XYZ file of C-alpha atoms in Angstrom:
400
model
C 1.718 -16.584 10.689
C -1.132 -18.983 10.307
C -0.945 -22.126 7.643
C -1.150 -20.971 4.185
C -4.914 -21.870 3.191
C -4.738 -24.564 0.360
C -5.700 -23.332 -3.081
C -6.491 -24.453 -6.257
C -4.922 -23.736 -9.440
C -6.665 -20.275 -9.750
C -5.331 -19.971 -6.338
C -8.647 -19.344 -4.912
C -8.598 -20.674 -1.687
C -9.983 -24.266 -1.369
C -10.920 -25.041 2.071
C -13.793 -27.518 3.192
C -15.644 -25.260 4.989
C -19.233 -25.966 7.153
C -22.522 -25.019 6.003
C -24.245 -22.197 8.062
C -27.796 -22.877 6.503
C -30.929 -20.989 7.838
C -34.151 -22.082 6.600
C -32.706 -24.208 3.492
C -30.193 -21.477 2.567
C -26.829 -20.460 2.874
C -26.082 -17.149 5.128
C -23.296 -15.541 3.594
C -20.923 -12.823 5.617
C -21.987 -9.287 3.842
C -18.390 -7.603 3.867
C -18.269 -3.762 2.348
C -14.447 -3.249 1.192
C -13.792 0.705 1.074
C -11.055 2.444 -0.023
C -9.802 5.549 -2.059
C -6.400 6.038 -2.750
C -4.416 3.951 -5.302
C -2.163 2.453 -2.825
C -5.708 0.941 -0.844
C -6.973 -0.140 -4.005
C -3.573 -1.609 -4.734
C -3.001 -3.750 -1.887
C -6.961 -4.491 -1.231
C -7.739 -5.652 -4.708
C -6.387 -9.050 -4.145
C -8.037 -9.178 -1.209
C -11.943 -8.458 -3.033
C -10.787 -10.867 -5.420
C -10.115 -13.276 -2.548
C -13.398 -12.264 -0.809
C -15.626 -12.381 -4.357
C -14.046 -16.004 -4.658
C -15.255 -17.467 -1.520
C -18.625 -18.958 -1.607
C -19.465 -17.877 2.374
C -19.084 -13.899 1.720
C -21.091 -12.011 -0.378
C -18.631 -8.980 -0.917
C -19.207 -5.444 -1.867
C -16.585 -2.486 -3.359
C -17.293 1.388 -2.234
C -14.305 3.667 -3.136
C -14.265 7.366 -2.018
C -12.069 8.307 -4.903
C -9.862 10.028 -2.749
C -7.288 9.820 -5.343
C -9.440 9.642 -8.379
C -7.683 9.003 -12.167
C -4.668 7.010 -10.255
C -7.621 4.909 -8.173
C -9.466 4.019 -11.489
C -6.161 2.531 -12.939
C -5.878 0.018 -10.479
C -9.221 -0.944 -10.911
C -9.403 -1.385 -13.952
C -6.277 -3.658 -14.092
C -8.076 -5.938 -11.476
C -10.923 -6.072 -13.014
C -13.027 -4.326 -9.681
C -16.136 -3.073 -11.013
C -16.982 -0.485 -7.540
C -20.794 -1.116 -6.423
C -20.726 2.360 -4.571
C -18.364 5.815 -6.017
C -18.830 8.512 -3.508
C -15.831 10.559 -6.445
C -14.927 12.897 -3.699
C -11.678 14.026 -5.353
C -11.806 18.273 -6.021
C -9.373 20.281 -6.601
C -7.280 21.965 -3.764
C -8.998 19.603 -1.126
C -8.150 19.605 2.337
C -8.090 16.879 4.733
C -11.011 18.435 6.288
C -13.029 18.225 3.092
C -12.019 14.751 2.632
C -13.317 13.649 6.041
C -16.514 15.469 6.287
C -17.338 14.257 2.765
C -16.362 11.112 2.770
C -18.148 10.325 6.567
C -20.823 11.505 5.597
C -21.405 9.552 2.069
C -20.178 6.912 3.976
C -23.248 6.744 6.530
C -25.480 6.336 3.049
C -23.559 3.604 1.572
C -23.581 1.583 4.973
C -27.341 2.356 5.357
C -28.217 0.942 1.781
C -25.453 -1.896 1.622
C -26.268 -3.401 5.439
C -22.765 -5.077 5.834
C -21.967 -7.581 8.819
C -18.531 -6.246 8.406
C -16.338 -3.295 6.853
C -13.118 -3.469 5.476
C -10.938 -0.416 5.349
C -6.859 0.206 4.863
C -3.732 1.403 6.151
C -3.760 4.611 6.798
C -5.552 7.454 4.764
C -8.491 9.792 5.382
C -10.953 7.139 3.485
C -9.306 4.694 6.460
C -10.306 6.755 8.969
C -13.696 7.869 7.427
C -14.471 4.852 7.133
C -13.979 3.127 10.332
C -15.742 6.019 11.941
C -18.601 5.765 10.033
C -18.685 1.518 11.066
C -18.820 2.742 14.500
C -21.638 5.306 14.168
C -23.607 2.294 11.849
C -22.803 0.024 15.059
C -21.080 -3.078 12.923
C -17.859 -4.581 12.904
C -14.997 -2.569 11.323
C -11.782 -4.330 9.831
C -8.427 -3.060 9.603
C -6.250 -4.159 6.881
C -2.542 -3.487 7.756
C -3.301 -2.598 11.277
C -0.301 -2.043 13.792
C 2.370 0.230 11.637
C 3.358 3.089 14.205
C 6.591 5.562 13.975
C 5.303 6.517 17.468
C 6.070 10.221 16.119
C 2.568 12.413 15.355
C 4.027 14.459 12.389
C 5.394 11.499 10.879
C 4.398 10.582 8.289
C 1.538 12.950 8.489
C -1.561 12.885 8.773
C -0.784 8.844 8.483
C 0.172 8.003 11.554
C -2.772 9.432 13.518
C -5.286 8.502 10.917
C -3.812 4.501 11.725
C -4.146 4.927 15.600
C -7.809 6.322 15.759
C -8.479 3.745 12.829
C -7.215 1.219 15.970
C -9.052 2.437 18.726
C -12.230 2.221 16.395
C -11.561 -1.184 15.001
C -13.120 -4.668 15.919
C -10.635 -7.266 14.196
C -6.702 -6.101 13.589
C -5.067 -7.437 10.402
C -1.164 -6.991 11.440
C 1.030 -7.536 8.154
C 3.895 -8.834 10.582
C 4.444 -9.669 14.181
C 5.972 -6.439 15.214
C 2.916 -4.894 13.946
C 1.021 -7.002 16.485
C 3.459 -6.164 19.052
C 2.725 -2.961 18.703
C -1.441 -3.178 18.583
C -0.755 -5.286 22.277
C 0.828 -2.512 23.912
C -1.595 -0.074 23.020
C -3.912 -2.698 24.944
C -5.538 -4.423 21.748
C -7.500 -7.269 22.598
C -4.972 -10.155 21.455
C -7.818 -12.283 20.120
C -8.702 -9.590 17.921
C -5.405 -9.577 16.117
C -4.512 -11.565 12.989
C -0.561 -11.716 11.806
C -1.135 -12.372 8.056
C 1.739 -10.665 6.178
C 1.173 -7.975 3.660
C -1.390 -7.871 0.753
C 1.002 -5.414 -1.277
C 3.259 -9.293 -1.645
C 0.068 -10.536 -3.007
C -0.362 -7.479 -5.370
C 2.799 -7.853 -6.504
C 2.942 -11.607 -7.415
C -0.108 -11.026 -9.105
C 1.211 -8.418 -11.013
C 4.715 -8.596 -12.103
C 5.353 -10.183 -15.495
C 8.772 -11.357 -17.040
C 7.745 -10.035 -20.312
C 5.373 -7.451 -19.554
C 4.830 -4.345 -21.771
C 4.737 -0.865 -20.675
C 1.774 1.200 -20.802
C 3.896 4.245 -20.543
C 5.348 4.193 -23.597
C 8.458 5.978 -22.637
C 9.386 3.204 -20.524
C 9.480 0.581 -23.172
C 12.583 2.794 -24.243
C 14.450 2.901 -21.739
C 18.065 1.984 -23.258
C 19.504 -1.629 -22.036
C 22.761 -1.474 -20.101
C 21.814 1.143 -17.820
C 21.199 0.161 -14.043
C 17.813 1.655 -13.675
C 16.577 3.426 -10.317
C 12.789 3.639 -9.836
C 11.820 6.769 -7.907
C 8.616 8.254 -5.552
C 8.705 10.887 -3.879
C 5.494 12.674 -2.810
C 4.613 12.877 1.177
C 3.004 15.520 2.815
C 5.980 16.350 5.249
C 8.626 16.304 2.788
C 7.085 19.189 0.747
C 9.069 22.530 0.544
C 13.021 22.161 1.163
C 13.289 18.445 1.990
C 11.832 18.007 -1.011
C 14.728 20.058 -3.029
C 16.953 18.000 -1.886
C 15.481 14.716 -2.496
C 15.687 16.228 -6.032
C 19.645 17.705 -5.721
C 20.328 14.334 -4.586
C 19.269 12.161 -7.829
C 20.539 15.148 -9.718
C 24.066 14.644 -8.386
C 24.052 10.875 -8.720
C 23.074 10.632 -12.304
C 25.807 13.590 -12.754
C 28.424 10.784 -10.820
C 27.432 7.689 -12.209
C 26.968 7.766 -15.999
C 25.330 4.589 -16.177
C 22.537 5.455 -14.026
C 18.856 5.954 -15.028
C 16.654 7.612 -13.294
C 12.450 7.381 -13.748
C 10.296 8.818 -11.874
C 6.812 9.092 -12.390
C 5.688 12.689 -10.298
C 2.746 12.833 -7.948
C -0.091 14.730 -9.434
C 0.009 16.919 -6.214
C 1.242 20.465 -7.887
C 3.198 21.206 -4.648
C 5.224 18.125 -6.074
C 5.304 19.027 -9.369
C 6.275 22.601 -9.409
C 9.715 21.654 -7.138
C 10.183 18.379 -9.160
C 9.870 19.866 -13.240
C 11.629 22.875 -11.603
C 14.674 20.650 -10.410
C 14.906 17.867 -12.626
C 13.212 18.305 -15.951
C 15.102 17.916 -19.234
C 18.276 16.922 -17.363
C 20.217 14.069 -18.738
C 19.265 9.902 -17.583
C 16.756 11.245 -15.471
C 12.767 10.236 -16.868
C 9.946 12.382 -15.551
C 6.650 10.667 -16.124
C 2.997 10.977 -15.212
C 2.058 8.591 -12.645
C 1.794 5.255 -13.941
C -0.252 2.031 -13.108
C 0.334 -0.262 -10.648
C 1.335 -3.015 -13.307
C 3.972 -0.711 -14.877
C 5.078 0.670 -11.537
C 5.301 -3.202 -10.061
C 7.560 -4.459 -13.527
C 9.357 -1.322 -13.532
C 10.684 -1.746 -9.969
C 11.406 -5.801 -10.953
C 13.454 -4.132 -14.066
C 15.435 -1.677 -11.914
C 18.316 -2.122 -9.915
C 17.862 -0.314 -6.770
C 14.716 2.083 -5.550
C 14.639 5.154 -3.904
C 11.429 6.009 -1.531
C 9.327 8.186 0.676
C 6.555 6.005 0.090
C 5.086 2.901 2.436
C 3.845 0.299 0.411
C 6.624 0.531 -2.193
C 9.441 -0.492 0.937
C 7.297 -3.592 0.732
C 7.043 -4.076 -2.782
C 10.668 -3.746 -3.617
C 11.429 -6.226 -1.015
C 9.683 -8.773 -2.377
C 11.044 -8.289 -6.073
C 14.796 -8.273 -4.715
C 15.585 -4.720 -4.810
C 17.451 -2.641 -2.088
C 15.518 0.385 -0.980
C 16.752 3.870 -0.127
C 14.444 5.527 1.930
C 14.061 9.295 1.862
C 12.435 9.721 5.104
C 13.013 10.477 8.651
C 11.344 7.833 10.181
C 10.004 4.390 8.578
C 6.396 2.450 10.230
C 8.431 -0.532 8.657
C 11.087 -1.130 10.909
C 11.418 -4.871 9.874
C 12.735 -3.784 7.295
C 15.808 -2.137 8.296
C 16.301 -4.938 10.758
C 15.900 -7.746 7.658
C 18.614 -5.497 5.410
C 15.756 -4.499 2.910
C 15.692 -0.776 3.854
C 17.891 1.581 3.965
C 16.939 4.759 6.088
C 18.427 7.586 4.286
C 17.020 10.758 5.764
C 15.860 13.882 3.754
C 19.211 15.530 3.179
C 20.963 15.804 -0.154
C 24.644 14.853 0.926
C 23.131 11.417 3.293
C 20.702 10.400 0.278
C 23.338 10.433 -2.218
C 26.009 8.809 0.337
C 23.191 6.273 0.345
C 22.790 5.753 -3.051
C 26.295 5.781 -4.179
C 27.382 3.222 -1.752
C 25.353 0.772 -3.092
C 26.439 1.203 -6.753
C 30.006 1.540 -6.001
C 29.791 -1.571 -3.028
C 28.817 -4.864 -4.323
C 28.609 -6.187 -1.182
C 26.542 -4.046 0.726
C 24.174 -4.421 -3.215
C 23.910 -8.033 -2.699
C 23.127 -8.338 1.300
C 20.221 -6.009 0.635
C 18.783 -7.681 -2.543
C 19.429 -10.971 -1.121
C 18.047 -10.482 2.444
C 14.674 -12.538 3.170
C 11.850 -10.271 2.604
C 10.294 -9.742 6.033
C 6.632 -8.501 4.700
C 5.129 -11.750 3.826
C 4.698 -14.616 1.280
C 2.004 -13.458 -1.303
C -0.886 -15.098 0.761
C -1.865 -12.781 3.184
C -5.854 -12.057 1.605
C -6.530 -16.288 2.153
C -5.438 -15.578 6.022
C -7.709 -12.544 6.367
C -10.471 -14.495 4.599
C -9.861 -17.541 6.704
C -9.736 -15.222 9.740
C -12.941 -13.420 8.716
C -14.516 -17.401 8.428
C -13.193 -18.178 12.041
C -14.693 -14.746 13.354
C -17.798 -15.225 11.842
C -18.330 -18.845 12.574
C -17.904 -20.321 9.767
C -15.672 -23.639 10.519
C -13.160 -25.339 8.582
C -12.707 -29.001 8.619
């Protein structure tokens, strides 16, 4: 990774950089940041708040609203006021719907904002959009957490095509971690396109966990003490249907084994999710079914708890950095550094191998303690300054 940019004690960065005047005034770098799913808006707020900071970039927010009430939360608790809402969320959406919609209001918003450069995410439909619709405008698109890959199609799905085509169509490569860049190089990236910055979801997460923080979601300020808490997701696309029973036998047999287990879970709004999850694990003792919750409470819950179990992405970062092993419930993992640093745990999507998972660590204090205390391969917390100082570089701006 490149030097840590020096900050002050707002920890906006504080570099001495050179004037690019034109006619007596400063030109500023017009940078649209879009996104539309609460994990985007999670992991790119600190980056707008980086971006707004820095007198060289005049920075703008559109979000599609892909995910719409759980999007608005996370604004709202990083104080991101959107300049452009294209609120594409309907009911029973398909991905189709999503695209088409959210290209098209896309190819407005570019057309009245007039942005050097756009800044999209990961891997969701909005990504996607998004960096298609930079190519059509003809300016420079920006991929934040470029290079994840499982190298399998289906998996996770539609996420790991939406990140390749998001590649092929991007002009600068924001890889969270080496391997990431590894894999953009193979795939013939140019290598002086690609920044290794870490993660934004560290930065997210230092800026949001609090040693006395109070819960939003009331039912989690009474959670009883004593209990070794487990903070659960589960939601993706491919583990609808059966994989998803047994995600949910799973917890249901280890909170039936270990009496000092808690369970919370805040459930998906998707009512594929809900229907199997209420069905499975509702009203059944030490196991907490919430509605989603913000990013705040999420972040302090998972800093509370003493182990995590997964299908998401950015929460196998997130738990890292606060400490706590993860059990993932997938197949496949984009984040193989992960299993490699000890941080991740690849469980799979059957009932017996999840709970095998899960047990061992709460019977196995050693295995518990290499995982929580294994270095955290995802980054440092200061991954927006390096795509900001990257951004500078690209754009011309020099440092001293």
């Amino acid at each position: 990774m490149t030097n840590v940019a020096k900050k002050n004690d707002a920890g906006v960065c504080q570099k001495n950089f050179m004037d690019d005047k034109k006619n007596g005034v400063e030109k500023k770098i017009k940078i649209l940041c879009v996104f539309g799913t609460r994990p985007e808006a999670t992991k790119m707020a600190p980056l707008v708040l980086a971006l707004k900071a820095c007198r060289h970039t005049e920075t703008e927010v559109c979000v599609t609203a892909q995910h719409r009430e759980q999007l608005d939360a996370v604004l709202d608790a990083f104080g991101i006021a959107p300049q452009y809402d294209l609120n594409l969320m309907t009911a029973g959406q398909s991905l189709s719907d999503i695209h088409m919609r959210a290209l098209k209001g896309l190819e407005e918003v570019i057309a009245r904002s007039k942005p050097d450069l756009l800044l999209a995410h990961g891997d969701t439909a909005t990504t996607f959009a998004a960096s298609l619709a930079a190519f059509y405008a003809g300016i420079k698109c920006g991929h934040v957490e470029a290079g994840l890959r499982t190298f399998e199609k289906f998996s996770p799905y539609p996420e790991e095509i939406n990140r390749k085509l998001t590649t092929v169509l991007s002009d600068l490569h924001f890889a969270p971690t080496f391997h990431a860049k590894e894999n953009l190089l193979k795939e013939n990236v140019p290598p002086q396109s690609v920044f290794v910055t870490g993660n934004t979801a560290i930065d997210a997460v230092k800026y949001a966990v609090r040693a006395n923080h109070v819960f939003k979601c009331e039912a989690l300020n009474k959670i009883c003490e004593g209990s070794r808490l487990i903070t659960m997701t589960a939601h993706r696309r491919e583990n609808l249907g059966r994989p998803m029973e047994n995600i949910c036998d799973a917890v249901l047999s280890v909170t039936e084994n270990f009496k000092d287990v808690t369970v919370v879970y805040p459930v998906h709004l998707n009512p594929k999710v809900r229907e199997t999850v209420f069905a499975k694990l509702a009203d059944k003792a030490r196991i907490i079914l919430t509605e989603p919750v913000d990013i705040f409470d999420l972040i302090n819950l998972m800093a509370r708890s003493y182990l995590v179990l997964t299908d998401s992405g950015g929460i196998q970062e997130e738990a890292a950095a606060l400490g706590k092993p993860v059990v993932v419930m997938r197949e496949v993992t984009e984040r193989p550094e992960g299993l490699a640093a000890g941080t991740l745990l690849l469980a799979g999507t059957q009932t017996q191998t999840i709970f095998n998972a899960v047990a061992g660590l709460l019977t196995n204090k050693k295995q518990y303690e290499d995982m929580a205390n294994a270095k955290n391969p995802f980054g440092d917390g200061y991954a927006s300054e390096r795509i900001l100082e990257a951004v500078l570089q690209v754009f011309g701006i020099n440092t001293e």
